[in-house]
Amino acid sequence: PGGVLHPPATFYIGPNWGYLVYPGQPKTCRKCGQEGHLVVNCTEQLWRRCGQVGHAAVSCHHTLVCNLCGEQGHLYRACPKKTKSFASIVAGGGKDQVRTQA
């Protein structure tokens, strides 16, 4: 309504959550992503392993969804598209090569 499309208030970068805040931003829940209420008033249950709302972790029967590549069947920590960090390579004895940008 009104022709204005707002960017999401929360986002993932790998395993990390990010928050976007700007003047004139509509009240948006950082739990379910819906506009009109805040987390303190949210009644949804969001299970981050599948990205779906409406159920708890113990009752989740959905396929896992990676928040890095968006593919099903694995999580970020096991994503084949994830590159190793410099710190993990050094900790492992430096046997792997580090990808760098020139």
XYZ file of N, CA and C in Angstrom:
306
model
N 0.821 -1.191 0.000
C 0.000 0.000 0.000
C 0.864 1.254 0.000
N 0.484 2.219 -0.785
C 1.200 3.478 -0.819
C 2.352 3.497 -1.800
N 2.672 2.359 -2.414
C 3.721 2.313 -3.422
C 5.138 2.326 -2.895
N 5.346 2.221 -1.590
C 6.690 2.227 -1.022
C 7.061 0.808 -0.623
N 8.204 0.344 -1.115
C 8.706 -0.975 -0.756
C 9.915 -0.784 0.153
N 9.807 -1.224 1.386
C 10.883 -1.061 2.358
C 11.790 -2.287 2.348
N 13.107 -2.092 2.537
C 14.018 -3.240 2.643
C 13.755 -3.988 3.947
N 14.190 -5.247 4.033
C 13.956 -6.008 5.260
C 14.704 -5.399 6.445
N 14.107 -5.481 7.627
C 14.726 -4.934 8.833
C 15.819 -5.855 9.369
N 15.765 -7.146 9.025
C 16.791 -8.094 9.442
C 17.263 -8.885 8.233
N 18.508 -9.354 8.304
C 19.069 -10.135 7.204
C 20.191 -11.015 7.734
N 20.525 -12.036 6.974
C 21.631 -12.939 7.290
C 22.816 -12.617 6.400
N 24.007 -12.730 6.962
C 25.239 -12.816 6.189
C 25.957 -14.018 6.786
N 25.870 -15.155 6.102
C 26.377 -16.394 6.674
C 25.625 -16.709 7.955
N 26.351 -16.992 9.046
C 25.674 -17.322 10.298
C 25.303 -16.094 11.120
N 25.608 -14.916 10.621
C 25.417 -13.687 11.388
C 24.156 -12.944 10.985
N 23.468 -12.393 11.997
C 22.284 -11.571 11.783
C 22.713 -10.133 11.606
N 22.025 -9.415 10.739
C 22.229 -7.985 10.587
C 20.908 -7.267 10.770
N 20.969 -6.034 11.209
C 19.774 -5.226 11.434
C 19.897 -3.932 10.659
N 18.858 -3.543 9.983
C 18.819 -2.310 9.216
C 17.878 -1.339 9.916
N 18.389 -0.141 10.200
C 17.592 0.889 10.866
C 17.756 2.177 10.084
N 16.653 2.836 9.758
C 16.712 4.097 9.031
C 15.496 4.946 9.383
N 15.609 6.277 9.205
C 14.486 7.165 9.520
C 13.262 6.836 8.661
N 12.102 6.837 9.275
C 10.863 6.557 8.559
C 10.580 5.083 8.358
N 11.409 4.243 8.934
C 11.227 2.795 8.807
C 9.942 2.375 9.518
N 9.115 1.551 8.871
C 7.896 1.088 9.546
C 8.248 0.146 10.698
N 7.371 0.082 11.681
C 7.559 -0.823 12.810
C 7.548 -2.246 12.261
N 8.675 -2.956 12.409
C 8.822 -4.296 11.849
C 9.359 -5.248 12.907
N 8.758 -6.412 13.010
C 9.184 -7.429 13.961
C 10.478 -8.076 13.480
N 11.472 -8.156 14.349
C 12.752 -8.768 13.990
C 12.740 -10.282 14.193
N 11.619 -10.815 14.605
C 11.489 -12.264 14.773
C 10.827 -12.894 13.552
N 9.659 -12.364 13.156
C 8.910 -12.964 12.047
C 9.010 -12.157 10.756
N 9.494 -10.900 10.849
C 9.665 -10.080 9.656
C 8.429 -9.326 9.204
N 7.330 -9.453 9.925
C 6.088 -8.783 9.541
C 6.057 -7.349 10.067
N 5.434 -6.475 9.302
C 5.276 -5.091 9.728
C 4.066 -4.966 10.648
N 4.097 -3.944 11.522
C 2.951 -3.644 12.368
C 3.108 -4.000 13.829
N 4.137 -4.768 14.186
C 4.378 -5.088 15.590
C 5.872 -5.303 15.807
N 6.279 -5.349 17.074
C 7.673 -5.588 17.439
C 7.809 -6.961 18.082
N 9.049 -7.406 18.289
C 9.320 -8.735 18.843
C 8.572 -8.967 20.153
N 8.535 -7.974 21.005
C 7.901 -8.126 22.314
C 6.427 -8.523 22.196
N 5.784 -8.174 21.092
C 4.371 -8.502 20.882
C 4.158 -9.621 19.869
N 5.225 -10.267 19.419
C 5.125 -11.286 18.371
C 4.602 -12.606 18.938
N 3.684 -13.205 18.221
C 3.134 -14.496 18.632
C 3.621 -15.643 17.747
N 4.400 -15.339 16.721
C 4.903 -16.373 15.810
C 6.107 -17.088 16.411
N 6.273 -18.342 16.046
C 7.467 -19.096 16.383
C 8.219 -19.301 15.080
N 9.456 -18.814 15.013
C 10.264 -18.945 13.802
C 11.399 -19.915 14.065
N 11.452 -20.973 13.285
C 12.495 -21.983 13.414
C 13.535 -21.697 12.351
N 14.711 -21.251 12.749
C 15.727 -20.791 11.807
C 16.375 -21.911 10.999
N 16.213 -23.151 11.382
C 16.793 -24.241 10.592
C 16.033 -24.462 9.294
N 14.740 -24.135 9.291
C 13.962 -24.309 8.065
C 13.451 -22.976 7.531
N 13.484 -21.926 8.357
C 13.039 -20.613 7.925
C 11.537 -20.425 7.919
N 10.804 -21.373 8.471
C 9.346 -21.310 8.483
C 8.847 -20.850 9.849
N 7.655 -20.300 9.869
C 7.042 -19.873 11.123
C 5.925 -20.831 11.509
N 5.509 -20.731 12.771
C 4.332 -21.462 13.208
C 4.587 -22.758 13.938
N 5.849 -23.100 14.178
C 6.131 -24.325 14.909
C 7.440 -24.178 15.676
N 7.625 -25.016 16.676
C 8.836 -24.995 17.485
C 9.874 -25.945 16.897
N 11.110 -25.807 17.352
C 12.210 -26.624 16.848
C 11.948 -28.116 17.010
N 11.410 -28.502 18.147
C 11.195 -29.927 18.413
C 10.164 -30.552 17.485
N 9.276 -29.749 16.928
C 8.250 -30.294 16.042
C 8.518 -29.974 14.571
N 9.737 -29.539 14.245
C 10.066 -29.176 12.863
C 10.349 -30.427 12.028
N 9.590 -30.579 10.951
C 9.789 -31.701 10.040
C 10.160 -31.214 8.640
N 10.470 -29.916 8.515
C 10.855 -29.355 7.228
C 12.316 -29.676 6.914
N 12.670 -29.604 5.661
C 14.045 -29.797 5.227
C 14.878 -28.607 5.668
N 16.114 -28.872 6.098
C 17.028 -27.802 6.481
C 17.292 -26.900 5.287
N 17.452 -25.601 5.535
C 17.751 -24.642 4.476
C 18.970 -23.833 4.887
N 19.981 -23.798 4.034
C 21.213 -23.049 4.285
C 20.952 -21.557 4.116
N 21.393 -20.746 5.089
C 21.184 -19.309 4.969
C 22.313 -18.622 4.211
N 23.277 -19.376 3.687
C 24.314 -18.804 2.834
C 23.938 -18.958 1.364
N 23.674 -20.196 0.938
C 23.405 -20.442 -0.482
C 21.917 -20.611 -0.793
N 21.084 -20.832 0.242
C 19.651 -20.993 0.041
C 19.233 -22.390 -0.377
N 20.190 -23.306 -0.498
C 19.863 -24.675 -0.895
C 19.376 -25.484 0.301
N 18.613 -26.529 0.016
C 18.071 -27.387 1.061
C 19.018 -28.531 1.381
N 18.886 -29.052 2.601
C 19.609 -30.254 2.980
C 20.831 -30.044 3.845
N 21.257 -28.809 4.044
C 22.400 -28.539 4.910
C 22.273 -27.143 5.512
N 23.061 -26.887 6.548
C 23.103 -25.577 7.185
C 24.406 -24.876 6.812
N 24.542 -23.619 7.221
C 25.713 -22.807 6.891
C 27.019 -23.513 7.233
N 27.098 -24.104 8.428
C 28.365 -24.699 8.873
C 28.846 -25.823 7.958
N 27.942 -26.452 7.200
C 28.319 -27.536 6.296
C 28.170 -27.147 4.830
N 28.038 -25.864 4.538
C 27.798 -25.417 3.164
C 29.029 -25.628 2.290
N 28.885 -26.317 1.164
C 30.023 -26.529 0.272
C 30.473 -25.249 -0.432
N 29.642 -24.227 -0.426
C 30.006 -22.967 -1.076
C 30.731 -22.011 -0.133
N 30.855 -22.398 1.123
C 31.540 -21.562 2.113
C 33.045 -21.762 1.961
N 33.789 -20.671 1.923
C 35.247 -20.777 1.844
C 35.823 -20.737 3.250
N 36.977 -21.349 3.405
C 37.623 -21.362 4.713
C 38.165 -19.981 5.043
N 38.126 -19.645 6.316
C 38.689 -18.373 6.749
C 40.195 -18.519 6.934
N 40.892 -17.415 6.917
C 42.330 -17.418 7.139
C 42.645 -18.031 8.499
N 41.854 -17.674 9.519
C 42.088 -18.179 10.874
C 41.968 -19.698 10.938
N 40.981 -20.278 10.259
C 40.818 -21.734 10.309
C 41.940 -22.447 9.567
N 42.461 -21.835 8.526
C 43.570 -22.432 7.783
C 44.837 -22.412 8.621
N 45.110 -21.292 9.278
C 46.287 -21.187 10.140
C 46.178 -22.178 11.293
N 45.005 -22.297 11.889
C 44.800 -23.231 12.995
C 45.004 -24.672 12.552
N 44.734 -24.958 11.291
C 44.894 -26.303 10.762
C 46.285 -26.592 10.227
N 47.234 -25.717 10.448
C 48.607 -25.946 10.014
C 48.944 -25.324 8.680
N 48.021 -24.574 8.079
C 48.313 -23.864 6.836
C 48.418 -24.752 5.620
N 47.809 -25.939 5.640
C 47.919 -26.875 4.518
C 47.064 -26.476 3.328
N 45.986 -25.746 3.575
C 45.118 -25.292 2.495
C 45.565 -23.919 2.022
N 45.168 -23.570 0.823
C 45.470 -22.242 0.321
C 44.310 -21.314 0.628
N 44.636 -20.053 0.856
C 43.635 -19.044 1.149
C 43.250 -18.349 -0.135
N 41.944 -18.177 -0.367
C 41.472 -17.407 -1.511
C 41.569 -15.930 -1.173
N 42.197 -15.169 -2.029
C 42.289 -13.726 -1.827
C 41.880 -13.019 -3.091
N 41.476 -11.775 -2.939
C 41.146 -10.955 -4.097
C 42.281 -9.986 -4.328
N 42.647 -9.797 -5.584
C 43.751 -8.885 -5.914
C 43.277 -7.457 -5.914
